[in-house]
Amino acid sequence: QFSIRPQMASPASPAQEQLTPAEISPAHEMAQKYFPGSLTSENLMTILDNILKTKLGMTKENTLFATSVCADEINHEEGDITALLKEMWGECFYLGGLAGVPFVGKTGFAAYSHHMPDNGHLFVMFAPHVGISPTGIVGKYARQGQVRFDNACGAAVKAYHHVRTASLELGPQKKEDEFGYLDYQLNWITAQLRRYYEHISLAVNPQAMIANVMYAIIRDFIEKIAIEWPQGQLVLLGGIQINMPGNHTDLFQPLMLEVRERHKDTIDLMPDLEHMRARLPDPDGWKKFVDDVLHGGVEAGTGTPRGRLPPASASKHHHHHHHH
């Protein structure tokens, strides 16, 4: 899947010509490996535009959009799928709390659904997120202004750590937080992840598995609260948000696209999505990235200009990265 080489505008130096995908971008290689079928935000927008607007007749005017994504600012940056969708659909109702779980619950969903335009529709996007570091470590993210890598999703990683070390046994609570309210979201996530502990710990890449497990947890929660709405279509888009490093564009792995209507069968739109994905020239931005690295003077895996590409071993040190 990495055999794509852009047509060389100018002959590249032999050294560059022989670069492996892992050298060009360890992060992209990991995204491909653990989150296959991922799309750039732009490509996902193109597909959704086609399916939701053309096929389902949903417009900015007749549709109320909602997200259930993590509060972390790296999921709400310019060019991120959340920001683009908000722009495309107008307002946005926020269902999500830590890790993207729709903690607003039944009441929150009911409120959202009753805010929809008359004779309108609902469109909900839900997703956990996972960072990938410039060196290709899943679950780590190089934040702007920080040299060290940070956990992403921080909440899910922390909850898993609690499960692993059993450090959150519900013993006597501190007086000022008698019922655990001050961290109830994390406590809830920890309790959920405890049920999946073996599944995660035995995975080839536990961090990638945490993202997949969080996706299932969020999907089940959404299914339980999204049971009634006044009228019209309810579209559910679920997947995993991938926070990519440096000059990479962020990715989204779509795992569910359905349209529901009261008293009608649910329609699975994933086949439509796959069909359109297959016709995209560069679904996950790989060609563009390779092109940037080979011809654009950008250091592999980061957002920093380069003299020449560093040897693979030298790319282990932490980079500052800047969003453009």
Coordinates of C-alpha atoms in Angstrom, one line a residue:
Q1 CA 0.0 0.0 0.0
F2 CA 3.1 2.2 0.2
S3 CA 4.2 1.8 -3.4
I4 CA 2.8 5.2 -4.4
R5 CA 5.5 7.4 -5.7
P6 CA 4.6 10.8 -7.1
Q7 CA 5.8 11.5 -10.7
M8 CA 9.1 13.1 -10.1
A9 CA 9.1 16.7 -11.4
S10 CA 12.9 16.7 -11.1
P11 CA 15.2 13.7 -10.6
A12 CA 15.5 13.2 -6.8
S13 CA 18.8 12.4 -5.4
P14 CA 19.4 8.6 -5.1
A15 CA 19.3 8.8 -1.3
Q16 CA 15.8 10.4 -1.4
E17 CA 14.6 8.0 -4.0
Q18 CA 15.3 5.0 -1.8
L19 CA 13.5 6.4 1.3
T20 CA 11.1 3.9 2.8
P21 CA 7.6 5.0 4.1
A22 CA 8.9 4.5 7.6
E23 CA 11.6 7.1 7.0
I24 CA 9.4 9.5 5.2
S25 CA 6.7 9.3 7.9
P26 CA 6.7 6.8 10.7
A27 CA 3.4 8.5 11.8
H28 CA 1.7 7.9 8.5
E29 CA 2.8 4.3 8.4
M30 CA 1.3 3.7 11.9
A31 CA -1.9 5.4 10.9
Q32 CA -2.1 3.1 7.8
K33 CA -1.3 0.0 9.9
Y34 CA -3.6 0.5 12.9
F35 CA -6.4 2.7 11.4
P36 CA -6.8 1.5 7.9
G37 CA -9.3 3.3 5.6
S38 CA -8.5 6.7 7.3
L39 CA -9.3 9.8 5.3
T40 CA -8.1 13.4 5.4
S41 CA -10.6 15.8 6.8
E42 CA -11.0 17.3 3.3
N43 CA -11.7 14.0 1.7
L44 CA -14.2 13.0 4.3
M45 CA -16.0 16.4 3.8
T46 CA -16.2 15.7 0.1
I47 CA -17.9 12.3 0.7
L48 CA -20.3 13.6 3.4
D49 CA -21.2 16.5 1.2
N50 CA -22.2 14.1 -1.5
I51 CA -24.0 11.6 0.7
L52 CA -25.8 13.9 3.2
K53 CA -26.6 16.8 0.9
T54 CA -27.1 15.1 -2.4
K55 CA -28.5 11.8 -1.4
L56 CA -30.4 12.7 1.9
G57 CA -31.3 16.3 1.1
M58 CA -29.8 17.6 4.3
T59 CA -28.8 21.3 4.3
K60 CA -27.2 23.8 6.7
E61 CA -30.7 25.3 7.1
N62 CA -32.7 22.1 7.8
T63 CA -30.1 20.2 9.9
L64 CA -28.8 20.6 13.4
F65 CA -25.3 19.3 13.9
A66 CA -23.8 17.8 17.1
T67 CA -20.5 16.3 18.1
S68 CA -19.4 13.9 20.8
V69 CA -15.7 14.3 20.8
C70 CA -13.1 14.9 23.5
A71 CA -12.7 18.3 25.0
D72 CA -9.0 18.4 24.1
E73 CA -8.1 21.4 22.0
I74 CA -6.2 19.3 19.5
N75 CA -9.6 18.0 18.3
H76 CA -10.9 21.5 17.5
E77 CA -8.1 23.1 15.5
E78 CA -8.5 24.9 12.2
G79 CA -8.8 22.3 9.5
D80 CA -9.8 19.5 11.9
I81 CA -12.9 17.6 10.9
T82 CA -14.9 19.0 13.9
A83 CA -14.1 22.6 12.8
L84 CA -14.9 21.9 9.1
L85 CA -18.2 20.2 9.9
K86 CA -19.2 23.0 12.2
E87 CA -18.5 25.4 9.4
M88 CA -20.4 23.3 6.9
W89 CA -23.5 22.7 9.1
G90 CA -23.7 26.0 11.1
E91 CA -24.3 25.6 14.8
C92 CA -23.0 22.7 16.9
F93 CA -24.4 21.1 20.0
Y94 CA -21.7 19.6 22.2
L95 CA -22.6 16.2 23.6
G96 CA -19.1 15.0 24.5
G97 CA -17.0 15.1 27.7
L98 CA -13.7 13.4 28.5
A99 CA -12.5 11.0 25.8
G100 CA -15.6 11.9 23.6
V101 CA -18.2 10.1 25.8
P102 CA -21.6 11.8 25.5
F103 CA -21.9 12.5 29.2
V104 CA -24.7 15.0 28.6
G105 CA -26.8 11.8 28.6
K106 CA -30.5 11.4 27.8
T107 CA -31.4 14.9 28.8
G108 CA -28.6 16.4 26.6
F109 CA -29.6 14.4 23.6
A110 CA -33.3 15.2 24.2
A111 CA -32.5 18.9 24.4
Y112 CA -30.4 18.7 21.2
S113 CA -33.1 16.9 19.3
H114 CA -35.7 19.4 20.3
H115 CA -33.6 22.3 19.0
M116 CA -33.8 21.0 15.4
P117 CA -35.5 23.1 12.8
D118 CA -39.2 22.3 12.0
N119 CA -39.3 19.5 9.4
G120 CA -35.5 19.2 9.9
H121 CA -32.9 16.6 10.5
L122 CA -30.1 15.7 13.0
F123 CA -26.5 14.9 12.2
V124 CA -24.2 13.5 15.0
M125 CA -20.5 12.9 14.7
F126 CA -18.9 10.9 17.5
A127 CA -15.3 9.8 17.9
P128 CA -12.6 9.1 20.4
H129 CA -9.2 10.5 19.4
V130 CA -5.6 9.2 19.4
G131 CA -2.4 11.0 18.8
I132 CA 0.6 9.7 16.8
S133 CA 4.0 11.2 17.5
P134 CA 6.5 12.3 14.8
T135 CA 8.4 9.2 15.5
G136 CA 5.4 7.0 15.0
I137 CA 4.4 6.3 18.6
V138 CA 0.6 5.7 18.9
G139 CA -1.0 7.4 21.9
K140 CA 1.6 10.2 22.0
Y141 CA 1.3 13.7 20.6
A142 CA 3.8 16.5 20.2
R143 CA 1.9 19.6 21.4
Q144 CA 2.7 23.1 20.2
G145 CA 5.1 24.8 22.7
Q146 CA 6.0 21.5 24.5
V147 CA 9.2 19.6 23.8
R148 CA 8.1 16.3 25.5
F149 CA 5.4 14.2 23.9
D150 CA 2.0 14.1 25.7
N151 CA -0.6 11.3 26.0
A152 CA -3.5 11.6 23.6
C153 CA -6.2 10.8 24.5
G154 CA -5.0 11.8 27.9
A155 CA -8.2 10.8 29.7
A156 CA -8.4 7.3 28.1
V157 CA -4.7 6.7 28.7
K158 CA -5.0 7.8 32.3
A159 CA -8.1 5.6 32.9
Y160 CA -6.3 2.6 31.4
H161 CA -3.3 3.3 33.7
H162 CA -5.7 3.2 36.7
V163 CA -7.1 -0.1 35.5
R164 CA -3.6 -1.5 34.9
T165 CA -2.3 -0.4 38.3
A166 CA -5.6 -1.0 40.1
S167 CA -4.9 2.4 41.7
L168 CA -8.5 3.6 41.6
E169 CA -10.1 0.9 43.8
L170 CA -13.2 2.6 45.2
G171 CA -12.1 2.8 48.8
P172 CA -13.0 5.5 51.3
Q173 CA -13.3 8.8 49.3
K174 CA -11.8 12.0 50.5
K175 CA -14.3 14.0 52.6
E176 CA -14.5 17.0 50.2
D177 CA -15.4 14.7 47.3
E178 CA -17.7 12.2 49.0
F179 CA -19.3 10.8 45.9
G180 CA -16.4 11.1 43.4
Y181 CA -18.2 13.9 41.6
L182 CA -15.0 15.8 41.1
D183 CA -13.7 13.2 38.7
Y184 CA -16.9 11.3 37.8
Q185 CA -16.2 11.2 34.1
L186 CA -12.8 9.6 34.5
N187 CA -14.1 7.2 37.1
W188 CA -16.8 6.1 34.7
I189 CA -14.3 5.6 31.8
T190 CA -12.1 3.6 34.1
A191 CA -14.9 1.3 35.1
Q192 CA -15.7 0.7 31.4
L193 CA -12.1 0.1 30.4
R194 CA -11.8 -2.4 33.3
R195 CA -14.2 -4.7 31.4
Y196 CA -11.9 -4.6 28.4
Y197 CA -8.6 -4.9 30.2
E198 CA -7.4 -8.2 28.8
H199 CA -8.6 -7.2 25.3
I200 CA -6.4 -4.1 25.5
S201 CA -3.4 -5.5 27.3
L202 CA -3.0 -8.4 24.9
A203 CA -3.3 -6.3 21.8
V204 CA -0.3 -5.8 19.5
N205 CA -0.6 -2.1 20.1
P206 CA -2.5 -1.4 23.3
Q207 CA -2.7 2.3 22.6
A208 CA -4.4 1.7 19.2
M209 CA -6.7 -0.8 20.9
I210 CA -7.7 1.8 23.6
A211 CA -8.9 4.0 20.8
N212 CA -11.0 1.2 19.3
V213 CA -12.4 0.2 22.6
M214 CA -13.3 3.9 23.4
Y215 CA -15.0 4.0 20.0
A216 CA -17.2 1.0 21.0
I217 CA -18.0 2.5 24.4
I218 CA -19.0 5.8 22.9
R219 CA -21.1 4.1 20.1
D220 CA -23.0 2.1 22.7
F221 CA -23.6 5.2 24.8
I222 CA -24.9 7.1 21.8
E223 CA -27.2 4.1 20.8
K224 CA -28.7 4.2 24.3
I225 CA -29.5 7.9 24.4
A226 CA -30.3 8.6 20.7
I227 CA -33.6 6.7 20.8
E228 CA -36.2 9.4 20.2
W229 CA -36.3 12.6 18.3
P230 CA -39.2 14.8 17.0
Q231 CA -39.0 14.0 13.3
G232 CA -36.8 13.7 10.2
Q233 CA -33.6 11.8 9.7
L234 CA -30.9 11.2 12.3
V235 CA -27.5 10.6 10.7
L236 CA -24.8 9.0 12.9
L237 CA -21.2 9.3 11.8
G238 CA -18.8 7.4 14.1
G239 CA -15.0 6.8 13.8
I240 CA -11.6 7.6 15.3
Q241 CA -10.0 11.0 15.1
I242 CA -6.3 10.7 14.5
N243 CA -4.2 13.7 15.7
M244 CA -1.2 13.6 13.3
P245 CA 2.1 15.4 13.9
G246 CA 3.7 18.4 12.3
N247 CA 2.8 19.2 8.7
H248 CA 0.6 16.1 8.3
T249 CA -3.1 16.7 7.9
D250 CA -5.2 15.0 10.6
L251 CA -7.0 11.9 9.7
F252 CA -10.4 10.3 10.5
Q253 CA -11.1 6.6 10.3
P254 CA -14.8 6.3 9.6
L255 CA -16.4 3.2 11.2
M256 CA -20.1 3.9 11.1
L257 CA -22.4 6.0 8.9
E258 CA -26.1 5.4 9.3
V259 CA -29.3 7.2 8.7
R260 CA -32.2 6.4 11.0
E261 CA -35.8 7.5 10.8
R262 CA -38.6 6.7 13.2
H263 CA -40.7 3.7 12.2
K264 CA -38.2 2.9 9.4
D265 CA -35.3 0.5 9.0
T266 CA -31.9 1.9 9.6
I267 CA -29.9 2.4 6.4
D268 CA -26.2 1.6 6.5
L269 CA -24.3 4.2 4.4
M270 CA -20.8 2.8 4.8
P271 CA -21.0 1.0 1.4
D272 CA -21.6 4.4 -0.2
L273 CA -18.7 5.9 1.7
E274 CA -16.4 3.0 0.7
H275 CA -17.5 3.3 -2.9
M276 CA -16.7 7.0 -3.0
R277 CA -13.4 6.5 -1.1
A278 CA -12.2 4.1 -3.7
R279 CA -12.6 6.8 -6.3
L280 CA -10.6 9.5 -4.5
P281 CA -7.2 10.1 -6.0
D282 CA -5.4 10.5 -2.6
P283 CA -7.8 9.4 0.3
D284 CA -5.4 9.7 3.2
G285 CA -3.1 12.5 1.9
W286 CA -0.1 10.2 1.5
K287 CA 0.8 11.3 -2.1
K288 CA 0.6 14.9 -1.1
F289 CA 2.8 14.3 1.9
V290 CA 5.4 12.4 0.0
D291 CA 5.4 15.1 -2.6
D292 CA 5.9 17.8 0.2
V293 CA 8.8 15.8 1.7
L294 CA 10.5 15.1 -1.6
H295 CA 10.0 18.5 -3.3
G296 CA 8.7 20.9 -0.7
G297 CA 11.7 21.2 1.6
V298 CA 9.8 19.9 4.6
E299 CA 11.6 17.5 7.0
A300 CA 9.9 14.1 7.1
G301 CA 7.4 13.6 9.9
T302 CA 7.7 17.1 11.2
G303 CA 6.8 20.7 10.3
T304 CA 10.3 22.0 10.2
P305 CA 12.3 22.9 7.1
R306 CA 15.2 20.7 6.3
G307 CA 18.6 20.8 4.7
R308 CA 18.4 17.2 3.9
L309 CA 16.6 14.3 5.4
P310 CA 18.2 13.1 8.6
P311 CA 19.1 9.4 8.9
A312 CA 16.3 7.4 10.4
S313 CA 18.2 6.9 13.7
A314 CA 18.7 10.7 14.2
S315 CA 14.9 11.3 13.9
K316 CA 14.3 10.0 17.4
H317 CA 14.8 13.3 19.2
H318 CA 11.8 15.4 20.0
H319 CA 10.8 18.1 17.5
H320 CA 8.9 21.3 18.1
H321 CA 6.2 21.4 15.5
H322 CA 4.1 24.2 14.2
H323 CA 0.7 24.2 12.6
H324 CA 0.5 26.3 9.4

